[in-house]
XYZ file of C-alpha atoms in Angstrom:
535
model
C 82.130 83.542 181.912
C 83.565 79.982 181.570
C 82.593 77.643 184.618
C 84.942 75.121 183.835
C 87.541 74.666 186.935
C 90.898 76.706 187.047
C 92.642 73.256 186.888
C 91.472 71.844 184.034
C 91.806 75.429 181.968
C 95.361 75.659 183.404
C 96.338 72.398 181.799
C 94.695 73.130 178.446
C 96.954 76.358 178.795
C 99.860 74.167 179.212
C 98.933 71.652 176.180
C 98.640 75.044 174.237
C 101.671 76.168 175.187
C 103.327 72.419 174.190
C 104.390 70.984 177.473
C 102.217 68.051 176.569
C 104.562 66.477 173.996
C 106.990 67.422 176.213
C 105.315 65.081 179.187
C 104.810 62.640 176.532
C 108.447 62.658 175.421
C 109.593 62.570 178.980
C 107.616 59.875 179.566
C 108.840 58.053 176.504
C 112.387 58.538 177.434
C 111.794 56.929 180.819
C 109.760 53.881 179.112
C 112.992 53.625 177.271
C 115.542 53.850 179.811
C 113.703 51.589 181.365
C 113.585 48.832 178.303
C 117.067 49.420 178.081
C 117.959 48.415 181.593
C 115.654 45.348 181.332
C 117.068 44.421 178.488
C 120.713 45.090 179.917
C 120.016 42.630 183.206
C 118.543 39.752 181.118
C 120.520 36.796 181.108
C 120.994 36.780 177.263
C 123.202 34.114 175.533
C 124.570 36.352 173.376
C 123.748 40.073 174.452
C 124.743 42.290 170.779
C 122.352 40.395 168.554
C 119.750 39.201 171.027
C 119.637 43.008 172.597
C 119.645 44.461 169.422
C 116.319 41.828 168.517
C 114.625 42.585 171.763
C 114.900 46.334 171.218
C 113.625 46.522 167.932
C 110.956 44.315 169.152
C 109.538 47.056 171.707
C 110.899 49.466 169.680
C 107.887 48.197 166.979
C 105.431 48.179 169.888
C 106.209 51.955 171.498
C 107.701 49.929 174.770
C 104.990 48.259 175.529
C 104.540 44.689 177.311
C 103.633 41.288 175.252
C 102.903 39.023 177.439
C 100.162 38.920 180.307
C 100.711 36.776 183.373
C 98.488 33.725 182.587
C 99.200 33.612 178.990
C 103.072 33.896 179.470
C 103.032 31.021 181.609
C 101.298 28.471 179.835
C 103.277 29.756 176.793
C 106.639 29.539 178.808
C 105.265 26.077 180.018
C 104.610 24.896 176.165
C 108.173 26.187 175.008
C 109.648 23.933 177.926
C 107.461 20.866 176.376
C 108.313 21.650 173.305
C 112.348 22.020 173.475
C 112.496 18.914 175.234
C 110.851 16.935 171.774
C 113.495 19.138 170.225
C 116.423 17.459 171.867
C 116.933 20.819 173.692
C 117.296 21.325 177.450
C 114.124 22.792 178.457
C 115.745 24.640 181.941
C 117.235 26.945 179.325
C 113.603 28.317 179.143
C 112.962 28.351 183.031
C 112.795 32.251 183.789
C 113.455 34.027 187.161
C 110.649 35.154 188.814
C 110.441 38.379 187.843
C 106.489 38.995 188.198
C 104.095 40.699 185.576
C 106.248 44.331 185.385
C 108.479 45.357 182.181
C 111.337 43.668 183.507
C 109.612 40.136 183.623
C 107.992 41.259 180.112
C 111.549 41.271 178.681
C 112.034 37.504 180.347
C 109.745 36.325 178.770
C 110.801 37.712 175.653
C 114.589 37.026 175.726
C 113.481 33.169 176.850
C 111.192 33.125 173.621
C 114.114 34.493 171.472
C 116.578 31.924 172.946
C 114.183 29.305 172.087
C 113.621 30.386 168.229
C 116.933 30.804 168.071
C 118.515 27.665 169.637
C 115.767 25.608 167.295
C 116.706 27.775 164.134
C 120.604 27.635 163.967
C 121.845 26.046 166.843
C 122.112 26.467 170.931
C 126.103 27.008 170.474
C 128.385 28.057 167.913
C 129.215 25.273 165.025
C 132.876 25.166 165.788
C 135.136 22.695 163.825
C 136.462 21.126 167.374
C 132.518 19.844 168.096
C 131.770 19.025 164.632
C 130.438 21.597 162.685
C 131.673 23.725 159.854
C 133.481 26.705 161.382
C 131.992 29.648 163.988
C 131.415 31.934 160.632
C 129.390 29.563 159.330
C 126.422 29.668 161.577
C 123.119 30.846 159.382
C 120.726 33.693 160.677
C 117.804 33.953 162.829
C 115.001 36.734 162.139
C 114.108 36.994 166.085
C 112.182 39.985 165.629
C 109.339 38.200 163.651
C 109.952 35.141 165.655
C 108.775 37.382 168.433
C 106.490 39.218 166.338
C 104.342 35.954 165.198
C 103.910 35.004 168.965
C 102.672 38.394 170.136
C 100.300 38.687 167.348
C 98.265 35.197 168.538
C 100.014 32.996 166.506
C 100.590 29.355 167.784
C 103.865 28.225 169.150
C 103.690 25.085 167.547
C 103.296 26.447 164.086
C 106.353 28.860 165.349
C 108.271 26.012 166.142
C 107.594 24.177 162.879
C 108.777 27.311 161.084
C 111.825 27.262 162.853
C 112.878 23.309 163.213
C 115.365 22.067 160.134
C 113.363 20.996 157.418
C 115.592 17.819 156.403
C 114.005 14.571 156.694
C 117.259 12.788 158.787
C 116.591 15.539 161.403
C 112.713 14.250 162.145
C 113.734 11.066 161.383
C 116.608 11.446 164.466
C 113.726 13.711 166.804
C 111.448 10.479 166.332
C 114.551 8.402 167.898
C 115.095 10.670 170.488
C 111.025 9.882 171.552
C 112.515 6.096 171.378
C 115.366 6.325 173.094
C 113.882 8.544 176.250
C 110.926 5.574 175.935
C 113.174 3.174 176.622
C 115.403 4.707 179.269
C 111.781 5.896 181.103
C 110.687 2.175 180.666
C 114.008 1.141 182.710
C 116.440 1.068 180.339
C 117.957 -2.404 178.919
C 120.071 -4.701 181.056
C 124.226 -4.594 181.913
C 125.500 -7.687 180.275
C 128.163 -9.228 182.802
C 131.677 -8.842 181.784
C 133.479 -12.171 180.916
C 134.998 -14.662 178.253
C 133.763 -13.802 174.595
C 130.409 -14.900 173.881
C 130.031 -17.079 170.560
C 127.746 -19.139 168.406
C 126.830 -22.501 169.873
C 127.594 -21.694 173.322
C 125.594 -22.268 176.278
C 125.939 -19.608 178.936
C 124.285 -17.717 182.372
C 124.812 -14.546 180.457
C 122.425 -15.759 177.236
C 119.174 -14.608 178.683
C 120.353 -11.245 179.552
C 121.677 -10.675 176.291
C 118.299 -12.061 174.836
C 116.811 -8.709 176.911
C 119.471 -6.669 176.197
C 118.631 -7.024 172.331
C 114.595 -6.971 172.743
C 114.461 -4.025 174.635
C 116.775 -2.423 171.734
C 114.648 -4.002 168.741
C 117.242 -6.080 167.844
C 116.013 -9.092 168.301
C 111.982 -10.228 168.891
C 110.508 -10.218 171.915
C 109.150 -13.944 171.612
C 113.018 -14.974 171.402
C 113.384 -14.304 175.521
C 113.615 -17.740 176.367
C 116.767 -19.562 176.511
C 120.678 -19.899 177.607
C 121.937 -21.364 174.773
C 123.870 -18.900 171.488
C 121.729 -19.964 169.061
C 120.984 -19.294 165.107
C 118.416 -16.220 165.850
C 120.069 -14.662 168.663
C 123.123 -14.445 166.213
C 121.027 -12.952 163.965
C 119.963 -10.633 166.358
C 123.899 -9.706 167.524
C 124.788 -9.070 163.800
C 122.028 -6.834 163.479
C 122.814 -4.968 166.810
C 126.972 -4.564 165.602
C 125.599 -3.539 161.656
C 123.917 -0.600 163.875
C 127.004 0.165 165.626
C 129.358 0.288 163.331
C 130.867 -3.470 164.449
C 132.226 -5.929 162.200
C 129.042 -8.524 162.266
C 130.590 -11.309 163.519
C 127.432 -12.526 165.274
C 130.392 -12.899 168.614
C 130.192 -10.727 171.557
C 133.836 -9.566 172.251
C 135.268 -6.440 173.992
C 133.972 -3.618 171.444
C 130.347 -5.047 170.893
C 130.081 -5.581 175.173
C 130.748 -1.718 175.425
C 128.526 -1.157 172.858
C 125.998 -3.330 174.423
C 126.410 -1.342 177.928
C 125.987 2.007 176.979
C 122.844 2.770 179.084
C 119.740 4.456 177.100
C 120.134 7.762 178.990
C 123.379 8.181 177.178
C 121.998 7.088 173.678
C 119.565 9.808 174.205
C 121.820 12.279 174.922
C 123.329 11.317 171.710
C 120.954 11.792 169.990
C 120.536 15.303 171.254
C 123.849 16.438 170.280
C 123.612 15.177 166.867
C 120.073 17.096 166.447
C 122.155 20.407 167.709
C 124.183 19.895 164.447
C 121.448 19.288 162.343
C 120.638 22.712 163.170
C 124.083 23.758 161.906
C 123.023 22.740 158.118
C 122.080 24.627 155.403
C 118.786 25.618 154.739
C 119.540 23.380 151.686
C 122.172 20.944 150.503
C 121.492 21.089 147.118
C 119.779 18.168 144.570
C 123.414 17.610 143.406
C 126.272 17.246 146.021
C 128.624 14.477 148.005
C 128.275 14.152 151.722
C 130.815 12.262 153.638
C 130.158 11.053 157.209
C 133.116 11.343 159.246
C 132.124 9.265 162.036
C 130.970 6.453 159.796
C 133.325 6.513 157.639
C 130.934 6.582 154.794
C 130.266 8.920 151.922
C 127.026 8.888 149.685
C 126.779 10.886 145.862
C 123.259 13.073 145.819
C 122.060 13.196 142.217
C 118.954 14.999 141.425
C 117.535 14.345 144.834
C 118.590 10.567 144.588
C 121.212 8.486 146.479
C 122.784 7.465 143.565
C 126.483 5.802 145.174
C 127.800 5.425 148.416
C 131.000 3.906 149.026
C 133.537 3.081 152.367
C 136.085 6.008 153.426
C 138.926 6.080 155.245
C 139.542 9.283 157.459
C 141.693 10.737 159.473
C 142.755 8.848 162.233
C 142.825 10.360 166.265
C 145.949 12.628 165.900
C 145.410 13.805 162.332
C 141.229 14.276 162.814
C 139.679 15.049 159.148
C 137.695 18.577 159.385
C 134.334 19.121 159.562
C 133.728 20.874 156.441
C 131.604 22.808 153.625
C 133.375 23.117 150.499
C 133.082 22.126 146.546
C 134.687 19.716 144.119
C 135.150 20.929 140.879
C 138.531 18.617 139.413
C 139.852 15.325 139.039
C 143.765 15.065 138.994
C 144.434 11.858 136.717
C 147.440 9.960 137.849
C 148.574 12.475 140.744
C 151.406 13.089 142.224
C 151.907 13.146 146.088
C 153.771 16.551 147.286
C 154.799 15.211 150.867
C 153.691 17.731 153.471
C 155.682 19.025 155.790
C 154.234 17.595 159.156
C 154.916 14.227 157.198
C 158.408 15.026 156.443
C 158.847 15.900 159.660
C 157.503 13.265 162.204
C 157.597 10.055 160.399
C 160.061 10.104 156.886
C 162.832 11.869 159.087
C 162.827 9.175 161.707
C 163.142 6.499 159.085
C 165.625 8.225 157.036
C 167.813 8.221 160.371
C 167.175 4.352 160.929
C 167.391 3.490 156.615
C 169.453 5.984 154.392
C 167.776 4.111 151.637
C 163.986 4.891 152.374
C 164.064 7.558 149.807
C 164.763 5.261 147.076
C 162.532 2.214 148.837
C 160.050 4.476 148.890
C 159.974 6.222 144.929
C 160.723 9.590 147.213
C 162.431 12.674 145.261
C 163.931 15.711 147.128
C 162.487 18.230 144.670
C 163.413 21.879 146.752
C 166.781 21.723 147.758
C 169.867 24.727 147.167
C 170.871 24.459 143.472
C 173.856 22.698 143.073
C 173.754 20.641 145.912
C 173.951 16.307 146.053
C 171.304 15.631 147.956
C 168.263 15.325 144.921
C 168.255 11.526 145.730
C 169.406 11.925 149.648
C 172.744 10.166 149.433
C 175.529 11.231 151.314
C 173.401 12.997 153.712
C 173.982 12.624 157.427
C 170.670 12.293 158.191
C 170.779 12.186 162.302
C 172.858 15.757 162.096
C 170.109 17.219 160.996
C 167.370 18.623 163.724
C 163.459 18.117 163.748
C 162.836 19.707 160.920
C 162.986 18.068 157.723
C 165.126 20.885 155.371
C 164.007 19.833 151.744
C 160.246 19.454 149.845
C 159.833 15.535 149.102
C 157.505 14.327 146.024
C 156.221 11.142 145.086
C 155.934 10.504 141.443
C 152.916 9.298 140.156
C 152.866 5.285 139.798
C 151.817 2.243 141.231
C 153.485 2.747 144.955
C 151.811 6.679 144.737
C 149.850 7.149 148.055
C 147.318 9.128 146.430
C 146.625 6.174 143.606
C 145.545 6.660 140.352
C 143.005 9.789 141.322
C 142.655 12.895 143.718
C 139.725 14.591 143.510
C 140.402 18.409 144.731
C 138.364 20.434 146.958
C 138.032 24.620 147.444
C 140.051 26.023 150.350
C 140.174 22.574 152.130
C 143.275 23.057 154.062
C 144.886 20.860 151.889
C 142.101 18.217 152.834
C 141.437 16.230 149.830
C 139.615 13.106 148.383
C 141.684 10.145 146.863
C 142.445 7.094 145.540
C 144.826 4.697 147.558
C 147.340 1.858 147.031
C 145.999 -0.033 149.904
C 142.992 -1.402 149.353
C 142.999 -4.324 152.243
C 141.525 -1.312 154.624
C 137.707 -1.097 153.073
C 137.811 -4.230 154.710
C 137.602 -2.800 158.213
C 134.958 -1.701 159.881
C 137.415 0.762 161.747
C 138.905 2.998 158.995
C 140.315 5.692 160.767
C 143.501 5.439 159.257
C 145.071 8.896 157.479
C 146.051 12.150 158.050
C 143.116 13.654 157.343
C 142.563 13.102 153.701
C 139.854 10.999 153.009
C 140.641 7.948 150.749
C 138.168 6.224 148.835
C 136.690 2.585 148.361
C 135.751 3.201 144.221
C 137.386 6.289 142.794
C 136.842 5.403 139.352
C 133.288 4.953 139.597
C 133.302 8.265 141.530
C 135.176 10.132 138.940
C 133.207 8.379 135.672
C 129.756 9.713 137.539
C 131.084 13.644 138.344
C 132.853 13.630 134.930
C 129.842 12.410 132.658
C 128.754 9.733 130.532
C 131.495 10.335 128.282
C 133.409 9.210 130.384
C 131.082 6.169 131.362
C 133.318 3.055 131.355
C 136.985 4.936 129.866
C 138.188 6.285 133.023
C 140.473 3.507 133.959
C 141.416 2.157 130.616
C 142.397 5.972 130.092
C 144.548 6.298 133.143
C 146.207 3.047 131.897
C 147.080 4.029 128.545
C 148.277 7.852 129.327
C 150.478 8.048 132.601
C 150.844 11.535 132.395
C 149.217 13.976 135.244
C 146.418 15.413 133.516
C 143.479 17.576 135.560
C 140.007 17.239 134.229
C 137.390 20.086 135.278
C 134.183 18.064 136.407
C 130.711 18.544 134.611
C 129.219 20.564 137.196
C 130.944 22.058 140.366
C 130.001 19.471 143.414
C 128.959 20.795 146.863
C 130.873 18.670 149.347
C 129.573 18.523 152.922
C 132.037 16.494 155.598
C 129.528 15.845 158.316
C 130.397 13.903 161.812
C 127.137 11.878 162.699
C 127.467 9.555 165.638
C 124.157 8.935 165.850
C 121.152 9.230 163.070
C 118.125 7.258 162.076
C 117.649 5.274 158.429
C 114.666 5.352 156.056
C 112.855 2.697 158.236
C 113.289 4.696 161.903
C 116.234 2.395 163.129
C 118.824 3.550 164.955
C 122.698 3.766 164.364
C 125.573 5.116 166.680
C 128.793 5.231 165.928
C 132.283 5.934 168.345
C 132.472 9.221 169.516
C 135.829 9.079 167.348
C 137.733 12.598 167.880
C 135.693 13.896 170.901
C 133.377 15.885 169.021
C 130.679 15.193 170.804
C 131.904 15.198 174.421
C 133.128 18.616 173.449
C 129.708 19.885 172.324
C 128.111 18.098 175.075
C 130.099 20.425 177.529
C 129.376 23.546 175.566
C 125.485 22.917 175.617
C 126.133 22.586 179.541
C 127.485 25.536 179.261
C 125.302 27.713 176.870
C 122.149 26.999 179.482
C 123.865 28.548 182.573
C 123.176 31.983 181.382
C 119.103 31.729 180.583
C 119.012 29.729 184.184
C 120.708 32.264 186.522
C 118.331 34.503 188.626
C 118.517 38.049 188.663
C 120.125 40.224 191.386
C 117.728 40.757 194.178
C 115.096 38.027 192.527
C 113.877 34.789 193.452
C 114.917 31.947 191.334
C 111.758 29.990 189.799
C 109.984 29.029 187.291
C 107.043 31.059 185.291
């Protein structure tokens, strides 16, 4: 006879008899429910797809914890560190204090996730009205393996790394954020006193504190402190300071280059930080061939092979008519174009001047081309223009010619909402350094040259005696279909680490600076029934 205890051959009965996998499932269902609640009360940015990559992550590891309590901290602690290099707002990270249970396991995780994922593609969606390409645009983030990598031992900084934006103007910018934050930690740079322009030759109280002002920026060299009078060097130095800015470099302080000068260094920083967001907005790749425009700037360089190989002035659209943010292609030149008015045109500004000159039409080399057939008004006379209401009731063209708005060229661009490049009979505005002047189309400094390089090198040198000779509207199909990125950059680093900023021109980044406010409420708030700190 067996001397084992009743007990222990009762529950070998039992296992027999299968209510072990049934203790185990129960168990497993409550492990589960209990996940699922966790994962339910976490403050996640955006609960379907960061739920979704929280529960396949347990789901991988049978529901069970990560993270241990010392090693969570210190790798909650470098994640902080590490999003603030980032340009990232390391309170995002800061957990509730949720102790070493399955609910704080999830914290941790969801804070990790945020953290691959705001690096990765972006803290906030890449909407057109903060400068990015559209909502549906925004790339993916495998948060499972981010997640994954870090509970298998691997190092956050190689993590991180994997997940930054590999383009060489985003660690160019995350080096001038280190600047920037140096400089505002260091004190910042002077307030230059308001007061009559500054100019060459000029002796004034206000010299020495510009003479700071532009040494603490790099502007101007640091043995130059000495000395109220305007002279040659500290001209030098202004020019250099408005070149960055986006100033005409007329080596005198006026109005626009004193703002300029008084923006403190804890809002060039923050600058910074919003232009790094879209950075993370990009493609994984741009392409070796493609044309990238710079809204804010009002600049647009040609990528070939890899190579810079043109850049040239724009002119975009100006405050009320804001050019879009925008990924698209170019893949035809229209020769000789011409200029279907649109409607918001007709309506707002050839209507009004219709009412006050009857002749603009003509003036103007304007044809009514959509009107009822049979009726007198192809060339607008006899119409009564101030009987008729706001909206303008006919299609207006512009024949192609010297007077043509869209000059001699248009290059056309793929679902662009009617957003196109083009030539223009007004060439006195690549003059400016503010060229914020259309309705949205972007005009450009050297058209030719553009079209001679995207059409080939048979074209090398023809293109404008050929437009000459033939005056009829032809459209050529271009070599190689172009990638076109329009990109709004208010603040990025060159090739040699120096800083440039440009005018917040349409709001884009005040917008985006609110919605990153925003976006870290959620990873910041406590729990019910918790106490708010940090891990």
């Amino acid at each position: 006879m067996s001397s084992r205890p009743l007990l222990f051959s009762l529950t070998m009965g039992l296992a027999v008899l299968g209510w072990e996998p049934a203790v185990q499932a129960q168990s497993a269902a409550e492990t589960q429910r209990r996940l699922d609640a966790a994962i339910a009360a976490a403050p996640l940015a955006e609960p379907t797809p960061e739920g979704k990559a929280l529960r396949d992550f347990y789901r991988g590891r049978q529901g069970q914890a990560a993270w241990t309590g010392a090693a969570a901290e210190t790798l909650l602690r470098d994640t902080r560190a590490l999003a603030a290099a980032q340009g990232l707002d390391p309170a995002t990270y800061a957990l509730p204090n949720a102790g070493n249970d399955l609910d704080g396991d999830v914290l941790v995780s969801a804070a990790l996730l945020r953290f691959g994922r705001d690096l990765s593609i972006g803290a906030v969606l890449p909407a057109r009205n903060v400068g990015g390409f559209g909502a549906e645009t925004r790339g993916d983030f495998d948060g499972v393996r981010f997640l994954r990598a870090l509970a298998e031992g691997k190092p956050l900084a190689e993590q991180t790394e994997t997940a930054t934006p590999h383009y060489v103007g985003y660690a160019r910018l995350r080096e001038g954020l280190e600047k920037a934050r140096a400089i505002a930690a260091a004190g910042g740079w002077p307030t230059l006193p308001a007061g009559d322009k500054l100019a060459p030759g000029e002796t004034d109280e206000r010299v020495p504190v510009l003479r700071r002002r532009l040494i603490a920026s790099g502007d101007l060299a640091a043995d130059l402190a000495e000395g109220a009078t305007y002279d040659g060097p500290l001209v030098e130095g202004v020019k250099r300071f408005q070149l960055r800015h986006g100033l005409d470099p007329d080596g005198v302080v006026g109005g626009r280059t004193l703002a300029h000068l008084n923006v403190p260094a804890e809002s060039r920083a923050r600058q910074i930080a919003v232009n790094l967001e879209r950075w993370r907005w990009m493609p994984r790749s741009f392409g070796r061939h493609h044309i990238a425009v710079n809204i804010a700037a009002q600049q647009m360089e040609v990528v070939e092979d890899g190579n810079v190989a043109m850049t040239m002035r724009v002119v975009v659209g100006d405050i009320k008519h804001p050019t879009p943010s925008m990924n698209t292609t170019m893949s035809s030149v229209v020769l000789n174009p011409a200029w279907r008015v649109p409607t918001s045109i007709a309506n707002k500004e050839i209507l009004p001047k219709l009412r006050k000159d009857p002749n603009y039409l003509a003036t103007s080399n304007l044809q009514i081309v959509d009107y009822p057939e049979g009726s007198p008004v192809s060339a607008g006379d006899g119409v009564d223009w101030n009987a008729i209401g706001k909206k303008f009731p006919y299609r207006l063209r512009q024949p192609p010619g010297p007077d043509n708005a869209l000059g001699q060229l248009k290059f056309n661009l793929t679902d662009s909402d009617d957003i196109y490049m083009h030539d223009t009979n007004n060439r006195k505005v690549f003059g400016r350094s503010y060229r914020a002047l259309s309705h949205g189309c972007v005009r450009l400094e050297r058209p030719v040259e553009l079209g001679e390089l995207l059409l080939g090198a048979r074209w090398q040198g023809r293109l404008a005696d050929n437009i000459a000779a033939n005056k009829s509207t032809r459209t050529l199909m271009l070599e190689r279909t172009v990638p076109v990125y329009m990109m709004y950059w208010t603040a990025w680093a060159d090739e040699n680490g120096i800083l440039h900023f440009r005018d917040d021109l349409y709001g884009h980044d005040r917008r985006l600076t609110t919605a990153l406010d925003r976006a870290r409420a959620p990873a910041t708030r406590p729990l019910s029934g918790r106490t708010a700190g940090t891990s």
